[in-house]
CSV table of C-alpha atoms in Angstrom, one decimal:
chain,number,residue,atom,x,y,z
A,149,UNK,CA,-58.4,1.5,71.8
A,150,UNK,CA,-58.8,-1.3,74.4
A,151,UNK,CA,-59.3,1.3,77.6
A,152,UNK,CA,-61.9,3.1,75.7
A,153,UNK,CA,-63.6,-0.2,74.9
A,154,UNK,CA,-63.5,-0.9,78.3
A,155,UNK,CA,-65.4,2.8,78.9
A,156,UNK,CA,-68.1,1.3,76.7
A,157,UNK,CA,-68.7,-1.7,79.0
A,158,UNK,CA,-69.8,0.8,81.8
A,159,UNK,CA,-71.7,3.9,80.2
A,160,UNK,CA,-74.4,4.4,77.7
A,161,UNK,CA,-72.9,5.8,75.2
A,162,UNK,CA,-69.3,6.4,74.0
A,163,UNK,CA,-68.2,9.1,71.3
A,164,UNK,CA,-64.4,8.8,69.9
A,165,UNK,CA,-62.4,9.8,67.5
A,166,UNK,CA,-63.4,7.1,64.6
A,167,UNK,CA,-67.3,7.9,65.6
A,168,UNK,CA,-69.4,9.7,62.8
A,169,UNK,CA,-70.1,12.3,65.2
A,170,UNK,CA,-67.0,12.9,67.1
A,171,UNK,CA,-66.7,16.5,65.1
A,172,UNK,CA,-70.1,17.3,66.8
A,173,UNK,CA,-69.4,16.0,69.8
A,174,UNK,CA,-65.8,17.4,70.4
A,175,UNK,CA,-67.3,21.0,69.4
A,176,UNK,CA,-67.6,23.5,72.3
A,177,UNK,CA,-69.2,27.1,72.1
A,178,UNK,CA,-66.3,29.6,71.5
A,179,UNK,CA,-65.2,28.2,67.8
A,180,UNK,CA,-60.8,29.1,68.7
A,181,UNK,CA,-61.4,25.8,70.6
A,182,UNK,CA,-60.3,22.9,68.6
A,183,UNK,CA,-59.4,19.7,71.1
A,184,UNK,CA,-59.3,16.2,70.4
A,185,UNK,CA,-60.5,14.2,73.3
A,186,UNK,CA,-59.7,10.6,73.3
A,187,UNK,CA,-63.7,9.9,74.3
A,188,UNK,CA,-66.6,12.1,74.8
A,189,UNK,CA,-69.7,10.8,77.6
A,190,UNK,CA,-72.9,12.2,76.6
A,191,UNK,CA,-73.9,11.0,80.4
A,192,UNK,CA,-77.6,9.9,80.2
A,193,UNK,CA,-77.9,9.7,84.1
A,194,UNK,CA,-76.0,9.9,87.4
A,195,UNK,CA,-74.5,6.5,86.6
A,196,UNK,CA,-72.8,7.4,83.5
A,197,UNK,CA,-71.2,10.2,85.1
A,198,UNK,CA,-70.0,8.1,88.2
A,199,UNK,CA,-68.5,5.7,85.9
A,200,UNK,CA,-66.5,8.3,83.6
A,201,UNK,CA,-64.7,10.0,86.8
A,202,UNK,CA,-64.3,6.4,88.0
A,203,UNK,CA,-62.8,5.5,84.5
A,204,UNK,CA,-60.6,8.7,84.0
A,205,UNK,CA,-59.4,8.4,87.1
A,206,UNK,CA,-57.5,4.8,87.2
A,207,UNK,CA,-56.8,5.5,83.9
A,208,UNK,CA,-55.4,8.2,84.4
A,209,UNK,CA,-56.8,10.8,82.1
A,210,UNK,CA,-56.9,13.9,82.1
A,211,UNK,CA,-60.7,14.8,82.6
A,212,UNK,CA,-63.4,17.7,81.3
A,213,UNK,CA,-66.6,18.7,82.1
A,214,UNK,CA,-68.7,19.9,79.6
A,215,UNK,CA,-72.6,21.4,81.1
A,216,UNK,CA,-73.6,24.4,77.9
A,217,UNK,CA,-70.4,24.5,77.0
A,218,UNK,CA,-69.8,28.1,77.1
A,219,UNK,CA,-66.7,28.5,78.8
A,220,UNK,CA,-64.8,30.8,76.9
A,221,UNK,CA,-61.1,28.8,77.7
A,222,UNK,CA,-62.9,25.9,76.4
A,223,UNK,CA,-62.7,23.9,79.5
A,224,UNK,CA,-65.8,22.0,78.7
A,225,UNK,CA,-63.2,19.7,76.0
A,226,UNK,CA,-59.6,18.5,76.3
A,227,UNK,CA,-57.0,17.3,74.1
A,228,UNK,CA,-55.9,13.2,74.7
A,229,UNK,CA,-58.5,13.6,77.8
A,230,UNK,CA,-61.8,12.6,78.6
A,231,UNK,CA,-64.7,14.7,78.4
A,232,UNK,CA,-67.7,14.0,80.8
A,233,UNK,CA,-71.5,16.1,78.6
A,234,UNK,CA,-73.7,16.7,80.8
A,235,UNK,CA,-75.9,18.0,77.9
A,236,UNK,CA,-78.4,14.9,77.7
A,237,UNK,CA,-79.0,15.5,81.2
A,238,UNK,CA,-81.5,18.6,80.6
A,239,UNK,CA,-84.4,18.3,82.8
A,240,UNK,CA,-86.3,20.7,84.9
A,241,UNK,CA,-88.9,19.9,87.1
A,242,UNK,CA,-90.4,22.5,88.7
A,243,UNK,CA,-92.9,22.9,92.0
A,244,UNK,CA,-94.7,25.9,91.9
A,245,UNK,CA,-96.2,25.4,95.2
A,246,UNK,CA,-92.9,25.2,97.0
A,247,UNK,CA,-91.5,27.5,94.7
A,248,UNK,CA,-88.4,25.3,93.7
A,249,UNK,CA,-87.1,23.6,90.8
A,250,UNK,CA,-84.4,20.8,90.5
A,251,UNK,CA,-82.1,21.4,87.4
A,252,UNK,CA,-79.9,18.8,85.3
A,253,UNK,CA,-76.4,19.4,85.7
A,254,UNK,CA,-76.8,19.7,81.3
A,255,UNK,CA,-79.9,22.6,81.4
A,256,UNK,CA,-79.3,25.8,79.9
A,257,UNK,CA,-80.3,29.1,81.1
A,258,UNK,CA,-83.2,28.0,78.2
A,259,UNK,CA,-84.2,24.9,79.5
A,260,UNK,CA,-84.5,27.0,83.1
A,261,UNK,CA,-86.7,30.1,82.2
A,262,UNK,CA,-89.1,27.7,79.8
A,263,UNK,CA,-89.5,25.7,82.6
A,264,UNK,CA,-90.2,28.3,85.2
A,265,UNK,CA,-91.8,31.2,83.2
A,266,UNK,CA,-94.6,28.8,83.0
A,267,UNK,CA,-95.5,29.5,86.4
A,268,UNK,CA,-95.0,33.4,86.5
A,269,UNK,CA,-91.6,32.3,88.6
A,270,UNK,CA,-87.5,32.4,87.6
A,271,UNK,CA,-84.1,32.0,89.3
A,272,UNK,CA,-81.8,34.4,89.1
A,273,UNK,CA,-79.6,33.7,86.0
A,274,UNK,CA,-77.0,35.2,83.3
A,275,UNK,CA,-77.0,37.0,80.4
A,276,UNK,CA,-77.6,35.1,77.7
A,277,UNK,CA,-80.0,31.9,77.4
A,278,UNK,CA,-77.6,29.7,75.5
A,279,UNK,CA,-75.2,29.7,78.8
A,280,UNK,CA,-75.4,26.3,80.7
A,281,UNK,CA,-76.8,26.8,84.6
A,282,UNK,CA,-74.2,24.6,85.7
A,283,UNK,CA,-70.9,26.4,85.0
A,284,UNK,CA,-72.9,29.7,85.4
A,285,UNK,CA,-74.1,29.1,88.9
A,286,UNK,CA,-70.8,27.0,89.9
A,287,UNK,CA,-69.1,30.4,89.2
A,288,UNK,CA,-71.5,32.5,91.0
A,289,UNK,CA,-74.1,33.6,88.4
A,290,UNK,CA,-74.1,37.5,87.7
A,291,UNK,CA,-77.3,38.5,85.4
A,292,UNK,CA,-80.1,40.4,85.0
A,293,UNK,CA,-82.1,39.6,88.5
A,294,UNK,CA,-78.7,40.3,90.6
A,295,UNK,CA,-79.6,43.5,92.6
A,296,UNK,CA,-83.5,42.0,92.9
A,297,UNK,CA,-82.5,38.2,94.3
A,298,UNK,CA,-79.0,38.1,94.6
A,299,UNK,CA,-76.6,36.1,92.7
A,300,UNK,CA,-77.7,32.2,91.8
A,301,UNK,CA,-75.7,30.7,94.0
A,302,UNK,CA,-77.9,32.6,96.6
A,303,UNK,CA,-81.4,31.1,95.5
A,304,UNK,CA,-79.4,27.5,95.6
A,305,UNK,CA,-80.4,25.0,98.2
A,306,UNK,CA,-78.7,21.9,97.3
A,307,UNK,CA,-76.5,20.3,94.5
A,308,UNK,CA,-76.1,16.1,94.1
A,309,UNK,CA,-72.4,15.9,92.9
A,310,UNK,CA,-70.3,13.2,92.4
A,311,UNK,CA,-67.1,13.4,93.5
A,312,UNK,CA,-63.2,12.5,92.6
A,313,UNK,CA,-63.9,9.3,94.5
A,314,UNK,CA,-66.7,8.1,92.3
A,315,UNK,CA,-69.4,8.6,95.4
A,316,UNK,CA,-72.5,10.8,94.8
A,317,UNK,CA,-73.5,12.9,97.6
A,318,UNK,CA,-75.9,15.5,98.4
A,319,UNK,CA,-74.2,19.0,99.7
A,320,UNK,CA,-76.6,21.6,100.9
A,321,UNK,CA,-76.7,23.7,104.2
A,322,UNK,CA,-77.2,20.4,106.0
A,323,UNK,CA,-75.7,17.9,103.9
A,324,UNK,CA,-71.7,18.0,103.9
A,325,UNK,CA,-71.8,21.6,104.2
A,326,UNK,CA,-67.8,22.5,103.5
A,327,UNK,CA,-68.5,21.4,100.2
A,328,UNK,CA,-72.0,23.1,99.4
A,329,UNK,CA,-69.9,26.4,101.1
A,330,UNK,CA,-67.0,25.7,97.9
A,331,UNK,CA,-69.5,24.6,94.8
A,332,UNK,CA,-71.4,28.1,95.5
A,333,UNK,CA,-68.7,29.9,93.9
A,334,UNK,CA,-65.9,27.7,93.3
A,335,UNK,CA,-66.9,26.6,90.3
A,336,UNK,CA,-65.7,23.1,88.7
A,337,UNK,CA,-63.3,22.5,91.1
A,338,UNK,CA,-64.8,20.3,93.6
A,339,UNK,CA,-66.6,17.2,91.1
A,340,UNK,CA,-69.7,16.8,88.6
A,341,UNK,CA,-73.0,18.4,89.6
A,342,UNK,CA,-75.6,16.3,88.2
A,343,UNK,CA,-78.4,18.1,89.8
A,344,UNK,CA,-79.4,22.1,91.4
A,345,UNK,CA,-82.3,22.8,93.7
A,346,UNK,CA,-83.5,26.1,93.5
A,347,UNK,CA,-85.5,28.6,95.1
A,348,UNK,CA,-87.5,30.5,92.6
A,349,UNK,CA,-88.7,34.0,92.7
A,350,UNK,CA,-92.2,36.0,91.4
A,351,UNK,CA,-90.7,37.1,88.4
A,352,UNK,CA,-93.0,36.9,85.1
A,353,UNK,CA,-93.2,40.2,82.8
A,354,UNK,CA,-90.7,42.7,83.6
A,355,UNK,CA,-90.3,46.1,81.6
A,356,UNK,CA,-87.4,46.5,79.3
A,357,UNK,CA,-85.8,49.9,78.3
A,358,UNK,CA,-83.0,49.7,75.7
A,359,UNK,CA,-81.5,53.4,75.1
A,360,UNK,CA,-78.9,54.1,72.5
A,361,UNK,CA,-76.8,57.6,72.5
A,362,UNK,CA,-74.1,58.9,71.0
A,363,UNK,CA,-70.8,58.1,72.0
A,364,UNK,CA,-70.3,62.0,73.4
A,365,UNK,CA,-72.7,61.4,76.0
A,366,UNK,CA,-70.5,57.9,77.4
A,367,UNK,CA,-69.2,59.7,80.2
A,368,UNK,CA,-72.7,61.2,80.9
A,369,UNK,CA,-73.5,58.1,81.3
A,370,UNK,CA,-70.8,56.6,83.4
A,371,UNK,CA,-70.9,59.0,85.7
A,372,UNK,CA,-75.3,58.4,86.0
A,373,UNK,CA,-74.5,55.1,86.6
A,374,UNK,CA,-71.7,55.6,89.4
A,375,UNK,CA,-74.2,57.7,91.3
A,376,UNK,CA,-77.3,56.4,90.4
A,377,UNK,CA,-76.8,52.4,91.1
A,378,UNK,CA,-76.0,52.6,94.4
A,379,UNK,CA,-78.8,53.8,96.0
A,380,UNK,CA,-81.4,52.5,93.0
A,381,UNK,CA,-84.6,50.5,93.8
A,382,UNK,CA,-83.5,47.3,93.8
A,383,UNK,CA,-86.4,46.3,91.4
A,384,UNK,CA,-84.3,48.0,88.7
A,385,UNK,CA,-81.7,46.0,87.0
A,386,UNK,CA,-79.1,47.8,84.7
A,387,UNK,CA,-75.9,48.2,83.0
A,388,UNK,CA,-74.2,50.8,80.7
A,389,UNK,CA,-72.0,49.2,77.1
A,390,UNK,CA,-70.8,50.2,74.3
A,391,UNK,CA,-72.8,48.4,71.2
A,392,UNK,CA,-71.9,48.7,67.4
A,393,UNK,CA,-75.2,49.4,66.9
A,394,UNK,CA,-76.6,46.2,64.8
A,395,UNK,CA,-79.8,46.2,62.3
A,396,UNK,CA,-82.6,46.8,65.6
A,397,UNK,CA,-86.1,48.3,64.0
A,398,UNK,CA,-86.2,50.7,66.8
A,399,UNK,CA,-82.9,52.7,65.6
A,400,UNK,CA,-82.6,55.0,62.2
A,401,UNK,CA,-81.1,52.3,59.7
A,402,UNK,CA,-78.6,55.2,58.8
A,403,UNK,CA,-77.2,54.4,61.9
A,404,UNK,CA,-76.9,50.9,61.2
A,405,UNK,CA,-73.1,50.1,62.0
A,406,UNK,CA,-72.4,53.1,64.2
A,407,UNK,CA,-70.3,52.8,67.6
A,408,UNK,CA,-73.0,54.1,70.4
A,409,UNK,CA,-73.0,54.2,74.1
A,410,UNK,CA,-76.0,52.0,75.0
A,411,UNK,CA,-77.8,51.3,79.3
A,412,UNK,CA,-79.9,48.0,79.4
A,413,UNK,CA,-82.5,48.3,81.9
A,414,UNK,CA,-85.1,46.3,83.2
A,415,UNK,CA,-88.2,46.9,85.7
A,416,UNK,CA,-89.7,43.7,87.8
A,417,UNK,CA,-91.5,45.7,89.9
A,418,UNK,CA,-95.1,46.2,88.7
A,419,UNK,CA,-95.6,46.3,84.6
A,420,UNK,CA,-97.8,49.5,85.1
A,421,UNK,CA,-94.9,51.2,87.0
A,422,UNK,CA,-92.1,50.5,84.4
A,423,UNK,CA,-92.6,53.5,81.7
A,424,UNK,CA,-92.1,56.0,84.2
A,425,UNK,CA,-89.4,53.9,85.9
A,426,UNK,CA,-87.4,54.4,82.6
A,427,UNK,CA,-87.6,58.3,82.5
A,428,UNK,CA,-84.1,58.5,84.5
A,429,UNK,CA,-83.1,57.0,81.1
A,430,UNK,CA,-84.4,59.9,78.9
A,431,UNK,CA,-83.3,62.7,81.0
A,432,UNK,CA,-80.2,61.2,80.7
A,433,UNK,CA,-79.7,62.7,77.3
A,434,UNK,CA,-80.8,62.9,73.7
A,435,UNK,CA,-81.4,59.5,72.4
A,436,UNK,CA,-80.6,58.1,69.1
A,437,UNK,CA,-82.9,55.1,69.5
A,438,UNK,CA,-85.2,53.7,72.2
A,439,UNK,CA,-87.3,50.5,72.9
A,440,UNK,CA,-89.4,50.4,76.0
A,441,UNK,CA,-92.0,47.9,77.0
A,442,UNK,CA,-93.0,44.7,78.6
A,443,UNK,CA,-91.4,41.4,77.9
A,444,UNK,CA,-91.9,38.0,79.3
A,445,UNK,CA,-88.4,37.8,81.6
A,446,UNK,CA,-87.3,35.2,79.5
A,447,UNK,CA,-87.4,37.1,76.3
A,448,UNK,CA,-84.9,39.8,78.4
A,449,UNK,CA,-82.4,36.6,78.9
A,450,UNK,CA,-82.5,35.9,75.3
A,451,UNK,CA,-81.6,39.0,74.3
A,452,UNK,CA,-78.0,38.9,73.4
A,453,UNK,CA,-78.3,35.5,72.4
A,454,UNK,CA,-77.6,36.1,68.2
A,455,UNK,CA,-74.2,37.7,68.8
A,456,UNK,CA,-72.8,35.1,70.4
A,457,UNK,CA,-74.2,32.1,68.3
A,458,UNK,CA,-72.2,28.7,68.7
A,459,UNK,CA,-68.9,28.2,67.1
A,460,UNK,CA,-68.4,31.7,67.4
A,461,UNK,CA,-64.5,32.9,68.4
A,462,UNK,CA,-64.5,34.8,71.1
A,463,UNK,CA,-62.7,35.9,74.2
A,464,UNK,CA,-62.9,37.3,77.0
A,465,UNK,CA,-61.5,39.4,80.1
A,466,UNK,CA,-63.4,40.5,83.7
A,467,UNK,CA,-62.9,42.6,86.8
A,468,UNK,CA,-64.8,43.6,90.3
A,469,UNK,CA,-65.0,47.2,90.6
A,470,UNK,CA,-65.8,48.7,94.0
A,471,UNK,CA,-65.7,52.8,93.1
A,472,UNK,CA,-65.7,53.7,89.6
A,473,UNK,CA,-63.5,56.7,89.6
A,474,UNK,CA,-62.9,59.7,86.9
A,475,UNK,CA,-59.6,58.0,85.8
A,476,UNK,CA,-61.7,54.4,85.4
A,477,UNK,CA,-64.3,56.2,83.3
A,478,UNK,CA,-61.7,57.6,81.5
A,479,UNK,CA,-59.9,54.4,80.4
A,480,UNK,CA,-63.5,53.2,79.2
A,481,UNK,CA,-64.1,56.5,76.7
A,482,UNK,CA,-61.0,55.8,75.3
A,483,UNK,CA,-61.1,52.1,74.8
A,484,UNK,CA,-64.6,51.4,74.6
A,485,UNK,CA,-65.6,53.2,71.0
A,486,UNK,CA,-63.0,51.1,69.6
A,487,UNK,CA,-65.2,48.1,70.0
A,488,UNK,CA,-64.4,46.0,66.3
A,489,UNK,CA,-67.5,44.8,65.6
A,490,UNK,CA,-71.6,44.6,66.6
A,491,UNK,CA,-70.4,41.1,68.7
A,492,UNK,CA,-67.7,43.2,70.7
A,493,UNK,CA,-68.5,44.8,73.6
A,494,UNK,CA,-68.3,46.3,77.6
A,495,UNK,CA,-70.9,45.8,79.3
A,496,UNK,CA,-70.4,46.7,83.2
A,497,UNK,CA,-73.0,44.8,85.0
A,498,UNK,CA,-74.3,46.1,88.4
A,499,UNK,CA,-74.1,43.2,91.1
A,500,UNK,CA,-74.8,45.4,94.3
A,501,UNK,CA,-78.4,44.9,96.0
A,502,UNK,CA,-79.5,41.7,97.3
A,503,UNK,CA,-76.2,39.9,96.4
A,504,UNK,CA,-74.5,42.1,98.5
A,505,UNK,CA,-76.1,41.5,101.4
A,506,UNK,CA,-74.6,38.1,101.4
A,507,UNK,CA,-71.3,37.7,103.5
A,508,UNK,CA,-67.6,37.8,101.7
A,509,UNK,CA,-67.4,34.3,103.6
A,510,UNK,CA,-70.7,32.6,103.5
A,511,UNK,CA,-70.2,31.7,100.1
A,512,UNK,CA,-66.8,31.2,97.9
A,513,UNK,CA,-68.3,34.2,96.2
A,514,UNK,CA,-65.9,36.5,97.9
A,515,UNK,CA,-66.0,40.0,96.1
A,516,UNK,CA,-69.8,41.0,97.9
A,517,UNK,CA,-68.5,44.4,98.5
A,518,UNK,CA,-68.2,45.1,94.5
A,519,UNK,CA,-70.4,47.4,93.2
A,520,UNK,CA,-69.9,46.7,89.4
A,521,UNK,CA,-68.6,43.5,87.4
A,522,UNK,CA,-67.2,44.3,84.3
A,523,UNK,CA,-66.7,42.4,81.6
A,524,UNK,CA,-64.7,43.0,78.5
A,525,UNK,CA,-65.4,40.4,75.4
A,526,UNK,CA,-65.3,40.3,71.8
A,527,UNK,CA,-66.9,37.6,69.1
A,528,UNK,CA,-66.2,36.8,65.5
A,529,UNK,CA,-66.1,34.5,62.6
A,530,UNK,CA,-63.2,34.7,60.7
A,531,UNK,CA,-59.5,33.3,62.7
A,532,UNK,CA,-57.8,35.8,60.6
A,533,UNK,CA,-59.4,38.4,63.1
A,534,UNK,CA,-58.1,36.7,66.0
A,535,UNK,CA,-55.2,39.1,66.8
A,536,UNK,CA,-57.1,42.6,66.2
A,537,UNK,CA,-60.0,41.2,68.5
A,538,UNK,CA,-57.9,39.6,71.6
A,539,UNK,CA,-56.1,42.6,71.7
A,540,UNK,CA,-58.8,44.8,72.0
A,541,UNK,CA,-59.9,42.9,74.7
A,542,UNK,CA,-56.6,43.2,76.8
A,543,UNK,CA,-55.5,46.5,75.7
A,544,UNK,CA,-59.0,47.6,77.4
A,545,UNK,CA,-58.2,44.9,80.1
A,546,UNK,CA,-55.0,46.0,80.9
A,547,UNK,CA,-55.9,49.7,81.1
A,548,UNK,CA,-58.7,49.3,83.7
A,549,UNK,CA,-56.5,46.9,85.7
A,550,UNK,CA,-55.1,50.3,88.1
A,551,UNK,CA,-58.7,51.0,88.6
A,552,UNK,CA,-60.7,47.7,89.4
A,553,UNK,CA,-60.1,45.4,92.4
A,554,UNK,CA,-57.5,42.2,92.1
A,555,UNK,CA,-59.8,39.6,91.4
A,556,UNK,CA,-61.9,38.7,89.1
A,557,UNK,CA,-65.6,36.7,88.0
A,558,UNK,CA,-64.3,33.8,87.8
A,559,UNK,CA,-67.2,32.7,84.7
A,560,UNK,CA,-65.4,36.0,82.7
A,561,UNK,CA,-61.7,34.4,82.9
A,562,UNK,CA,-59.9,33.3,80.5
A,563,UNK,CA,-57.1,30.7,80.4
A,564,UNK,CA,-54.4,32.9,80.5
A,565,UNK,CA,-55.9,34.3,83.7
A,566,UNK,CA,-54.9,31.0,85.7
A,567,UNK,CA,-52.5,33.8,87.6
A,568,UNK,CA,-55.4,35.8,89.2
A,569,UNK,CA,-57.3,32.6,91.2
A,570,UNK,CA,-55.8,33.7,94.3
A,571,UNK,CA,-57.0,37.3,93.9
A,572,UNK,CA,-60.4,35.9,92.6
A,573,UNK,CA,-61.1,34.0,95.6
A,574,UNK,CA,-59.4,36.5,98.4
A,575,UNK,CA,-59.7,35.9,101.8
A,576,UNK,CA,-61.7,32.7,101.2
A,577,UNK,CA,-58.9,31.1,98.7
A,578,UNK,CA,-57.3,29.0,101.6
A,579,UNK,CA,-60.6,27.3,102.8
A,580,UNK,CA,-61.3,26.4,99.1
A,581,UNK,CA,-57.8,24.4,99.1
A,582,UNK,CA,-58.8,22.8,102.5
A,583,UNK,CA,-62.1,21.8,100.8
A,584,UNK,CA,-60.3,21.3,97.6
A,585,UNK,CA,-57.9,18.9,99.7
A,586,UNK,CA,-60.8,16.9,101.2
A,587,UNK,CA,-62.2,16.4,98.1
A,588,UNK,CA,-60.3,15.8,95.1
A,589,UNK,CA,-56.8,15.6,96.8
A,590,UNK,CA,-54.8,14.6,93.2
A,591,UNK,CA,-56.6,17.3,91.7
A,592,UNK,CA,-58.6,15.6,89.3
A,593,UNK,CA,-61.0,17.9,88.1
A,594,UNK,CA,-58.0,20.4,87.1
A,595,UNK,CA,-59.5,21.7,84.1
A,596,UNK,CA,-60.6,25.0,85.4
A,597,UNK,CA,-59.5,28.1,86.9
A,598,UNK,CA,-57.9,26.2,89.0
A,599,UNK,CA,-57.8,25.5,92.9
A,600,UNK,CA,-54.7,23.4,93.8
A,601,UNK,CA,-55.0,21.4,96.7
């Protein structure tokens, strides 16, 4: 293909379709995803990057972003498009003096906490460690450190992006602010981010507590959670899920396969402190298995990561929840224990704290009043499961729908959610399309959850 010739001219490296290692290349993290881009970037620096959008723009491709690849629509690849990796792009240089690091636009959540740890110091992050910061933290970033440090768009300080025009710019506070205000939330709307400048936090061992217990105590547990989180030192973070229980040493291997009720919990506050931290856990009730003890933070990010290895099917399904009421809790008891397999799960993660003590407009993270984000996915190997699994996913969905708020994270959407950006942005929806306007006015970077301008 001539064009794509002429994309070799002006890049490092080019991957297409009649490349040895265009299967590899083309390959994102949820395994339903099967695209074929006309050309894959791996983009080695800023320059590669400015000449793809540059490229994909006068040609007049359609163009995909890909940072760790973990969106579950897939957005990181495109059919007949072009698709921009950011995953050579993986460095992380931290000062420990200042207490910052700056981030590749390619690092993983991985590349992040090995980086940082080093130095006893960590940036608010997600879940699991696999998860790439940039789509992560364009989309707000909900994890573990939420209620301590806020979300990770509020440890951010500045972002080098290059936009639909081809330029690179700084946006921070100072720097083309409009834009810095949209990127903290708005995910990939807005261009490429090659680069994130962070603030880190004192955050080296913190005490884990994983509790299991039988599915009879779920509502017990709900309900400890709905009174307990609000007012909770903020040192705490936690969230209750139901877990087919998988082969852990800590639980009776009779119980091996068993649908339980399960609360992850950490402690940051002092290591000595965290046992006793955890007794609200085992009052709670009788448990069938329990793991308590110190762990370097970014073993706690890790975690999850075998269930949801890459090339894994998955999807997924997310909503803000302000009050979670009797008829809410309800909805989970009876959906929940139908969870198909040790990958499938709720997990209803507490984002109140520090993050709410942001402004619903100071960021395009709008939904600060929410006490809970909930999150609803399911992950397995075999496409002939596809149907049982989505539909556990939005059967649970659609029954909590009456009893969460309108919008939705925007990082747990999937592509049939296009319909809920307005709800998932609220009140600050038509500044984005101002900014969106200003920025990337044909809509270029469309493959998202999608702003129009």
């Amino acid at each position: 293909m001539t064009s794509i010739n002429e994309l070799r001219k002006q890049v490092t490296r080019v991957v297409a379709p009649d490349d040895p290692d265009y299967e590899t290349a083309r390959a994102v993290w949820n395994g339903m995803i099967d695209r074929r881009p006309a050309a894959v970037v791996p983009a080695a620096n800023v320059d590669d990057v400015i000449a793809a959008v540059n490229f994909a723009r006068d040609a007049g491709l359609a163009l995909a972003v890909r940072g760790g690849g973990h969106s579950s629509p897939g957005y990181g690849t495109i059919d007949d498009g072009l698709v921009i990796d950011l995953s050579p792009m993986r460095s992380v240089e931290v000062d420990a003096t200042a207490r910052t690091a700056r981030v590749g636009g390619g690092a993983t959540l991985a590349d992040l906490n090995d980086a940082t740890h080093a130095h006893g110091l960590a940036v608010p992050g997600g879940i699991v460690s696999t998860t790439g910061v940039g789509g992560l933290t364009l989309g707000g970033g909900i994890g573990y450190l939420t209620r301590g440090f806020g979300l990770s768009i509020d440890s951010l300080r500045s972002v080098d992006v290059v936009t639909a025009d081809g330029q690179l710019r700084r946006a921070s506070e100072s720097e083309n602010a409009d834009l810095f205000w949209a990127l903290r939330g708005g995910s990939g709307n807005f261009g490429v981010v090659t680069s994130f400048e962070f603030d880190l936090h004192p955050v080296d061992q913190v005490v884990v507590g994983l509790f299991f217990y039988e599915l009879e105590h779920a509502g017990d547990l709900l309900r400890f959670f709905r009174t307990w989180i609000p007012e909770a030192d903020e040192r705490y973070g936690a969230f209750p899920a139901f877990q087919v229980a998988p082969p852990l040493p800590f639980l009776p291997e009779d119980r091996h396969g068993d649908t339980l009720c399960a609360a992850v919990v950490h402690w940051s506050g002092p290591v000595e402190e965290g046992d006793a931290a955890m007794q609200p856990f085992r009052d709670l009730a009788p448990r069938v298995g329990e793991m308590v003890g110190p762990m370097p933070y970014p073993w706690l990010n890790s975690a999850f990561d075998d269930l949801f290895p890459h090339g894994v099917r998955s999807y997924w399904k997310g909503n803000y929840v302000t009050e979670l009421t009797d008829e809410a809790i309800e909805v989970h008891l009876a959906h929940g224990p139908k969870a198909p397999n040790a990958s499938s799960t709720m997990h209803l993660y507490s984002i109140n704290g520090a993050a709410s003590r942001v402004g619903a407009t100071d960021t395009a993270f709008s939904y600060r009043h929410a006490t809970f984000s909930t999150v609803i996915v399911s992950a397995w190997p075999d496409a002939s499961d596809d149907a049982a699994h989505i539909a556990w996913v939005r059967d649970y969905a659609d029954a909590l729908t009456p009893h969460s708020e309108a919008g939705g994270y925007v990082n747990f959407m999937s592509d049939d959610d296009q319909g809920r950006v307005t709800d998932t942005y609220g009140s600050n929806y038509a500044r984005l399309r101002k900014v969106k306007q200003a920025y990337d006015p044909e809509n270029l970077f469309s493959h998202n959850q999608n702003i129009t301008p």
